[in-house]
PDB file of C-alpha atoms in Angstrom:
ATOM      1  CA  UNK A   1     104.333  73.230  15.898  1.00  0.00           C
ATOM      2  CA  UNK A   2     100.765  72.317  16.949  1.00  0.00           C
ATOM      3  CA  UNK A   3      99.204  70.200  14.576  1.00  0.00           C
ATOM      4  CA  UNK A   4     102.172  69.254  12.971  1.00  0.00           C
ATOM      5  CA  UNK A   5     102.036  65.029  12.287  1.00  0.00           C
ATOM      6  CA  UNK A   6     103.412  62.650   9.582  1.00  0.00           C
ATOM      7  CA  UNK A   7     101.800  62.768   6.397  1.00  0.00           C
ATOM      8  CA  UNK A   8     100.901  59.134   4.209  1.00  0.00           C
ATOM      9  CA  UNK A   9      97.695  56.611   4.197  1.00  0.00           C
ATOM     10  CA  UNK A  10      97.382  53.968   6.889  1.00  0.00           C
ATOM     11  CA  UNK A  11      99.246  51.562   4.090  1.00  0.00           C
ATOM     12  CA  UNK A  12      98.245  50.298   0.898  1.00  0.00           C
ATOM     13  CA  UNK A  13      95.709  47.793   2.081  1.00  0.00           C
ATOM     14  CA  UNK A  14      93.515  50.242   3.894  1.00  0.00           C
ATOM     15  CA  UNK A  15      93.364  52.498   0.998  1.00  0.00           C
ATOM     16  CA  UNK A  16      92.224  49.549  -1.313  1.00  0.00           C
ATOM     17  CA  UNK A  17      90.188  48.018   1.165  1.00  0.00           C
ATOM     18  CA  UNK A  18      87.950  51.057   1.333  1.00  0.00           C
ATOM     19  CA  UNK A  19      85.447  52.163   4.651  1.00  0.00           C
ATOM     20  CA  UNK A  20      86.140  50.090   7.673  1.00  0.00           C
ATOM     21  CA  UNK A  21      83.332  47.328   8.020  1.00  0.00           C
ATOM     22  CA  UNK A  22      82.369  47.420   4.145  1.00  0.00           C
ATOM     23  CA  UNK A  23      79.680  49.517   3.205  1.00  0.00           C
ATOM     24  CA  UNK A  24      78.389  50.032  -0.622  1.00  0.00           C
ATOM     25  CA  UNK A  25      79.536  53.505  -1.973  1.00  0.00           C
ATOM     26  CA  UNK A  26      81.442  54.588   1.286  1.00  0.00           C
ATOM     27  CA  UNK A  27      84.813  54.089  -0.455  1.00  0.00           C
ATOM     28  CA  UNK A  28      85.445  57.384  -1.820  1.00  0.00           C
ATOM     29  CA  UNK A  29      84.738  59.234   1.044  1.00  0.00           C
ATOM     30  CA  UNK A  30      87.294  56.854   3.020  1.00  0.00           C
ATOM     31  CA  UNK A  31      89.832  57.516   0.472  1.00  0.00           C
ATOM     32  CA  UNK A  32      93.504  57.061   2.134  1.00  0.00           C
ATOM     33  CA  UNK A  33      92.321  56.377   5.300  1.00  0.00           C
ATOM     34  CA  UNK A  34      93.299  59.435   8.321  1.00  0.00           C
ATOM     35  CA  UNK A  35      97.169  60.073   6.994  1.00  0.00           C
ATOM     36  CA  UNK A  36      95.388  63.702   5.361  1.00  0.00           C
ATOM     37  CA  UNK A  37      95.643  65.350   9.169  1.00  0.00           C
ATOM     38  CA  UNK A  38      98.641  63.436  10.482  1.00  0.00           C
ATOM     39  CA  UNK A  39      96.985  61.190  12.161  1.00  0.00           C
ATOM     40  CA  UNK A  40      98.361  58.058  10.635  1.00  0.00           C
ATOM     41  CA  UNK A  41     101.674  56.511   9.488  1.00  0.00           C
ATOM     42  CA  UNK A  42     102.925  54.725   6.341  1.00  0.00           C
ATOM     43  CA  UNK A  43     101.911  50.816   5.733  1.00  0.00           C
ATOM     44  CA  UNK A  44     103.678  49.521   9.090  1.00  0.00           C
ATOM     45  CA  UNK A  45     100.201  50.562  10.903  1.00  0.00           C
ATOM     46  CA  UNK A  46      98.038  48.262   9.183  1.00  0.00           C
ATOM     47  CA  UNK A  47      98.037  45.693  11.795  1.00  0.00           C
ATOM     48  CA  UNK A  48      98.711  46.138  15.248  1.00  0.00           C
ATOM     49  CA  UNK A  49      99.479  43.775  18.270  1.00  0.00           C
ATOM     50  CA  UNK A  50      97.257  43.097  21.266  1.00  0.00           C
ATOM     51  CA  UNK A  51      98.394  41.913  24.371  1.00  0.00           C
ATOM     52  CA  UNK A  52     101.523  40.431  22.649  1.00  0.00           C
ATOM     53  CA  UNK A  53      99.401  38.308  20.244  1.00  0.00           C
ATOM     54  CA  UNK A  54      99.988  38.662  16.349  1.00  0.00           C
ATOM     55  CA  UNK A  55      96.403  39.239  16.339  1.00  0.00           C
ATOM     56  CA  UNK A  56      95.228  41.786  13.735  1.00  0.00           C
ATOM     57  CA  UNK A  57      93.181  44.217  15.367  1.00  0.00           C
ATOM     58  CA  UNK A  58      90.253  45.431  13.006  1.00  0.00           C
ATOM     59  CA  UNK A  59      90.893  48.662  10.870  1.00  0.00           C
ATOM     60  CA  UNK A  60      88.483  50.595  12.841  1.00  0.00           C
ATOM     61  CA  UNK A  61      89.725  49.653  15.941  1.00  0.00           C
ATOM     62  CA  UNK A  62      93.412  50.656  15.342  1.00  0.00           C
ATOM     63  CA  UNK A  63      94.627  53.888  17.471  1.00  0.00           C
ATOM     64  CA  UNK A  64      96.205  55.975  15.463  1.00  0.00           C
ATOM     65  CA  UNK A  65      99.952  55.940  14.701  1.00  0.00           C
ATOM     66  CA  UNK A  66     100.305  59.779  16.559  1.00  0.00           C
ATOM     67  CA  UNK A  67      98.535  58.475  19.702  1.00  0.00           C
ATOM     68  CA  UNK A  68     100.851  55.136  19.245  1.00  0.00           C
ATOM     69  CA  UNK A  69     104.170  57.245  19.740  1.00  0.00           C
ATOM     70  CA  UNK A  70     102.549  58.650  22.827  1.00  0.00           C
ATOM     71  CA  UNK A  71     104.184  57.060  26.161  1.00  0.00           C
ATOM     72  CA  UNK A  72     101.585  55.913  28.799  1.00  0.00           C
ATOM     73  CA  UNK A  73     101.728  59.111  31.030  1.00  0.00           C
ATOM     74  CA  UNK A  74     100.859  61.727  27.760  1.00  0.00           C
ATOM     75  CA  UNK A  75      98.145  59.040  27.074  1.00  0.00           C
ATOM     76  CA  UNK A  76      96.836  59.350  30.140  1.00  0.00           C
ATOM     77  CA  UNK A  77      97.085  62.865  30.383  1.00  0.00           C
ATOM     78  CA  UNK A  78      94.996  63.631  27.344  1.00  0.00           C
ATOM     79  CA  UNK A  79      92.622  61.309  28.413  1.00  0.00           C
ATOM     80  CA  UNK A  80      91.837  63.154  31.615  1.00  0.00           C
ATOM     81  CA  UNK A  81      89.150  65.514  31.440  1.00  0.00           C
ATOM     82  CA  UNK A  82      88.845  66.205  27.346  1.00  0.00           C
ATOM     83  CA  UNK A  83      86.433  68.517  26.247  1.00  0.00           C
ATOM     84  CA  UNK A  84      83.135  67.480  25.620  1.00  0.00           C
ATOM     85  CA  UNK A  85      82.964  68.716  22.313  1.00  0.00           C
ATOM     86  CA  UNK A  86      85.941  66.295  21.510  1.00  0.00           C
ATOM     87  CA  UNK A  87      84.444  63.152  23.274  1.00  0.00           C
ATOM     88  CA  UNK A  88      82.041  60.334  21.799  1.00  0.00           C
ATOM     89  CA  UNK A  89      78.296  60.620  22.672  1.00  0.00           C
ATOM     90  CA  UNK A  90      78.914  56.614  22.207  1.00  0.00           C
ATOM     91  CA  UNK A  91      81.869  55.965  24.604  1.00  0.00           C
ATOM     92  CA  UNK A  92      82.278  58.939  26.694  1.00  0.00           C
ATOM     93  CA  UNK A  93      86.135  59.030  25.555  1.00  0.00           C
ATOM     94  CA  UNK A  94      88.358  61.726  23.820  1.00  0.00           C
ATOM     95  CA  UNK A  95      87.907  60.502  19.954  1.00  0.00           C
ATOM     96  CA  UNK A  96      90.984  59.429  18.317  1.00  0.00           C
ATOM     97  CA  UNK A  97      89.473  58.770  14.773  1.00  0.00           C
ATOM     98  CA  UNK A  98      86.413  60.974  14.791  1.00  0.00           C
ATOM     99  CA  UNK A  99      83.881  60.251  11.893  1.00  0.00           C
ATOM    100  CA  UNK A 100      80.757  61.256  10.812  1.00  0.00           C
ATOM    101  CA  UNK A 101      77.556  59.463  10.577  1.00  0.00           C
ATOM    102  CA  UNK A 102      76.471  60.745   6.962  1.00  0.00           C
ATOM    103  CA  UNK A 103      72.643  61.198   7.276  1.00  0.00           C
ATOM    104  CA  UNK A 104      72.708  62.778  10.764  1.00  0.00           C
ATOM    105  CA  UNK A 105      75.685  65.008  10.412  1.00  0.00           C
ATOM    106  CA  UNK A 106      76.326  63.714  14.098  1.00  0.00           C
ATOM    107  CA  UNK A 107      80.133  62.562  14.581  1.00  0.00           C
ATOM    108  CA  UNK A 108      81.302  59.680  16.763  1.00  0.00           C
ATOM    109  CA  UNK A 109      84.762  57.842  17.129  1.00  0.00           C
ATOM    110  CA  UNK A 110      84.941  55.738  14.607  1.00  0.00           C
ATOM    111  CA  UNK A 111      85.032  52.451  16.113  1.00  0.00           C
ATOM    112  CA  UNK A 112      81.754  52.918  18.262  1.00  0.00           C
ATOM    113  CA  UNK A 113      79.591  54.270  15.750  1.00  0.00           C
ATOM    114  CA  UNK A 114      80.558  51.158  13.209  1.00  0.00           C
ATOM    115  CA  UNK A 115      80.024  48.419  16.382  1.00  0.00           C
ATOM    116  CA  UNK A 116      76.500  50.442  16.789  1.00  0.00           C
ATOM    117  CA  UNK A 117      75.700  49.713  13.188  1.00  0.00           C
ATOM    118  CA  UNK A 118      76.896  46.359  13.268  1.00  0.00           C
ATOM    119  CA  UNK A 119      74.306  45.318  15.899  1.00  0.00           C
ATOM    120  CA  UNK A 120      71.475  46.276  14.288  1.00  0.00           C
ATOM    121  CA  UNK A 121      70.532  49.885  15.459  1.00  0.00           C
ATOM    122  CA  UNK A 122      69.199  52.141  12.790  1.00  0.00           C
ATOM    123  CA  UNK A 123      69.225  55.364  14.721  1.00  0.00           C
ATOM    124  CA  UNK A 124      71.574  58.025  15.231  1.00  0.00           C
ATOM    125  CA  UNK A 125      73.257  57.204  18.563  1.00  0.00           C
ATOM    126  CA  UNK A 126      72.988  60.608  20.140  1.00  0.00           C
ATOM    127  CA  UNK A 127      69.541  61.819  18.659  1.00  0.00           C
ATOM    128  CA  UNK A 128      67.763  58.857  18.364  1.00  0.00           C
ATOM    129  CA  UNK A 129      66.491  59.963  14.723  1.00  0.00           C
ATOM    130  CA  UNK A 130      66.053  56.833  12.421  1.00  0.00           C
ATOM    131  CA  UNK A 131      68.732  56.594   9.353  1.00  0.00           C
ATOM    132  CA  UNK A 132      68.164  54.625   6.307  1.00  0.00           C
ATOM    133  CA  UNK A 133      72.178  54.620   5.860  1.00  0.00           C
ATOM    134  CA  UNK A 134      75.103  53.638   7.144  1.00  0.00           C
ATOM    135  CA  UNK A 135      77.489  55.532   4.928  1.00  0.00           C
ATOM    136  CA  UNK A 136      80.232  57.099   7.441  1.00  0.00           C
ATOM    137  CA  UNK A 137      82.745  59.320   7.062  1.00  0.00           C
ATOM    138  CA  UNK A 138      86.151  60.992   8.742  1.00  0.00           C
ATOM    139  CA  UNK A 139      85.500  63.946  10.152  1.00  0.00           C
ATOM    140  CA  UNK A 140      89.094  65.459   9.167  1.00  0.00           C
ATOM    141  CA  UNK A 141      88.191  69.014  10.586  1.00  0.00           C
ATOM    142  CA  UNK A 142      87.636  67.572  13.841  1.00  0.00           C
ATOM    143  CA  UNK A 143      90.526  65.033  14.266  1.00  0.00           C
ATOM    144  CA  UNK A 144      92.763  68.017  13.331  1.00  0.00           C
ATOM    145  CA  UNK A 145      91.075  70.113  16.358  1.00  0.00           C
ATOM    146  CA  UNK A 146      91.493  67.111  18.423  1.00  0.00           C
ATOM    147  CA  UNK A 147      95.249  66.636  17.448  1.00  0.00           C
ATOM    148  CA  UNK A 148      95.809  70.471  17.786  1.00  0.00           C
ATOM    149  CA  UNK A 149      94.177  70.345  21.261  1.00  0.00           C
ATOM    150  CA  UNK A 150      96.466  67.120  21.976  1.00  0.00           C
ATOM    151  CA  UNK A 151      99.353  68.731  20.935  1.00  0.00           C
ATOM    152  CA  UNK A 152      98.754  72.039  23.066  1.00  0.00           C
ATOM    153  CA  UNK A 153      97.681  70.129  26.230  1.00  0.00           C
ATOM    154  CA  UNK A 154     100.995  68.586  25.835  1.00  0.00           C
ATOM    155  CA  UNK A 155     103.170  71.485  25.582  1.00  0.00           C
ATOM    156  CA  UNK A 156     101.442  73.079  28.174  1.00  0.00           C
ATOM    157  CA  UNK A 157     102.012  69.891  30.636  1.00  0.00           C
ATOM    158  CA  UNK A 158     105.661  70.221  29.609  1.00  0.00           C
ATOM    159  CA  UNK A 159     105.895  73.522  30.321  1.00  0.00           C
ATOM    160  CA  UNK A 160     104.694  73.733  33.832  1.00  0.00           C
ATOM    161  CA  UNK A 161     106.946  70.527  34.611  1.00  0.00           C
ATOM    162  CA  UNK A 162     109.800  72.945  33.231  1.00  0.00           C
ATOM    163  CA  UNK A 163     108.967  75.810  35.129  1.00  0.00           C
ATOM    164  CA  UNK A 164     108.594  73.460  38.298  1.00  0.00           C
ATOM    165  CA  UNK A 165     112.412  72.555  38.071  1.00  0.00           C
ATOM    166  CA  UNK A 166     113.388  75.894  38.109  1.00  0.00           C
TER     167      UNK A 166
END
């Protein structure tokens, strides 16, 4: 079914460590990490490997554990084309972890929008309005459209291959 993903936090120490990139107050709203639309796996996704190095890869960095179990071809697939309603204003890419920017409303994937508050900017990235915060937030409803889309785009793809053979 479309949509359809494992349930669980991204592991124990996300949950306690609350919002990627620290942040006073943002931990509620961070809660269990993505696991609430299937977007994440149990506590074996809390570090992942780069390049074959043991490296830990920071938590807003990490793709998440669906995308993961995607071989290279589905990857690339999905990352063909999106629609623009699912990409980043910030990278140009299909989000994977879409979240929102609190005081703007404005959602970005996750990992851009907390590098763009890391360096200093105090604007929204797509608007250009200034933002006294930096509280951020998943955007569940969106990674679930995004996953949804994901999974569709995928069935589809394996449909016309099916219908090819015969």
């Amino acid at each position: 079914a479309a949509g359809a993903g494992g349930g669980g936090g991204e592991g124990a120490a996300a949950a306690a460590a609350g919002p990627p990139g620290g942040g006073a107050g943002a931990g509620a709203a961070w809660g269990g990490g993505y696991g609430a639309q299937g977007g994440a796996g149990g506590a074996g996704d809390a570090w992942a490997v780069r390049d074959g190095s043991e490296e830990a890869v920071p938590e807003d960095e990490r793709m998440p554990a669906w995308w993961q179990r995607l071989g290279h071809a589905e990857q690339e697939l999905l990352l063909d084309d999106p629609p623009a309603n699912f990409t980043c204003p910030i990278t140009y890419k299909l989000m994977m972890r879409p979240a929102i920017l609190v005081e703007s409303g404005e959602s970005y994937e996750l990992g851009a929008l907390r590098r763009w508050l890391r360096t200093g900017n105090r604007t929204d990235p797509r608007t250009g309005v200034a933002v006294a915060s930096e509280l951020v937030a998943p955007n569940h409803q969106l990674a679930r459209a995004i996953r949804d889309w994901c999974d569709e785009r995928l069935a589809q793809e394996r449909e016309e291959a099916g219908a090819g053979e015969g």
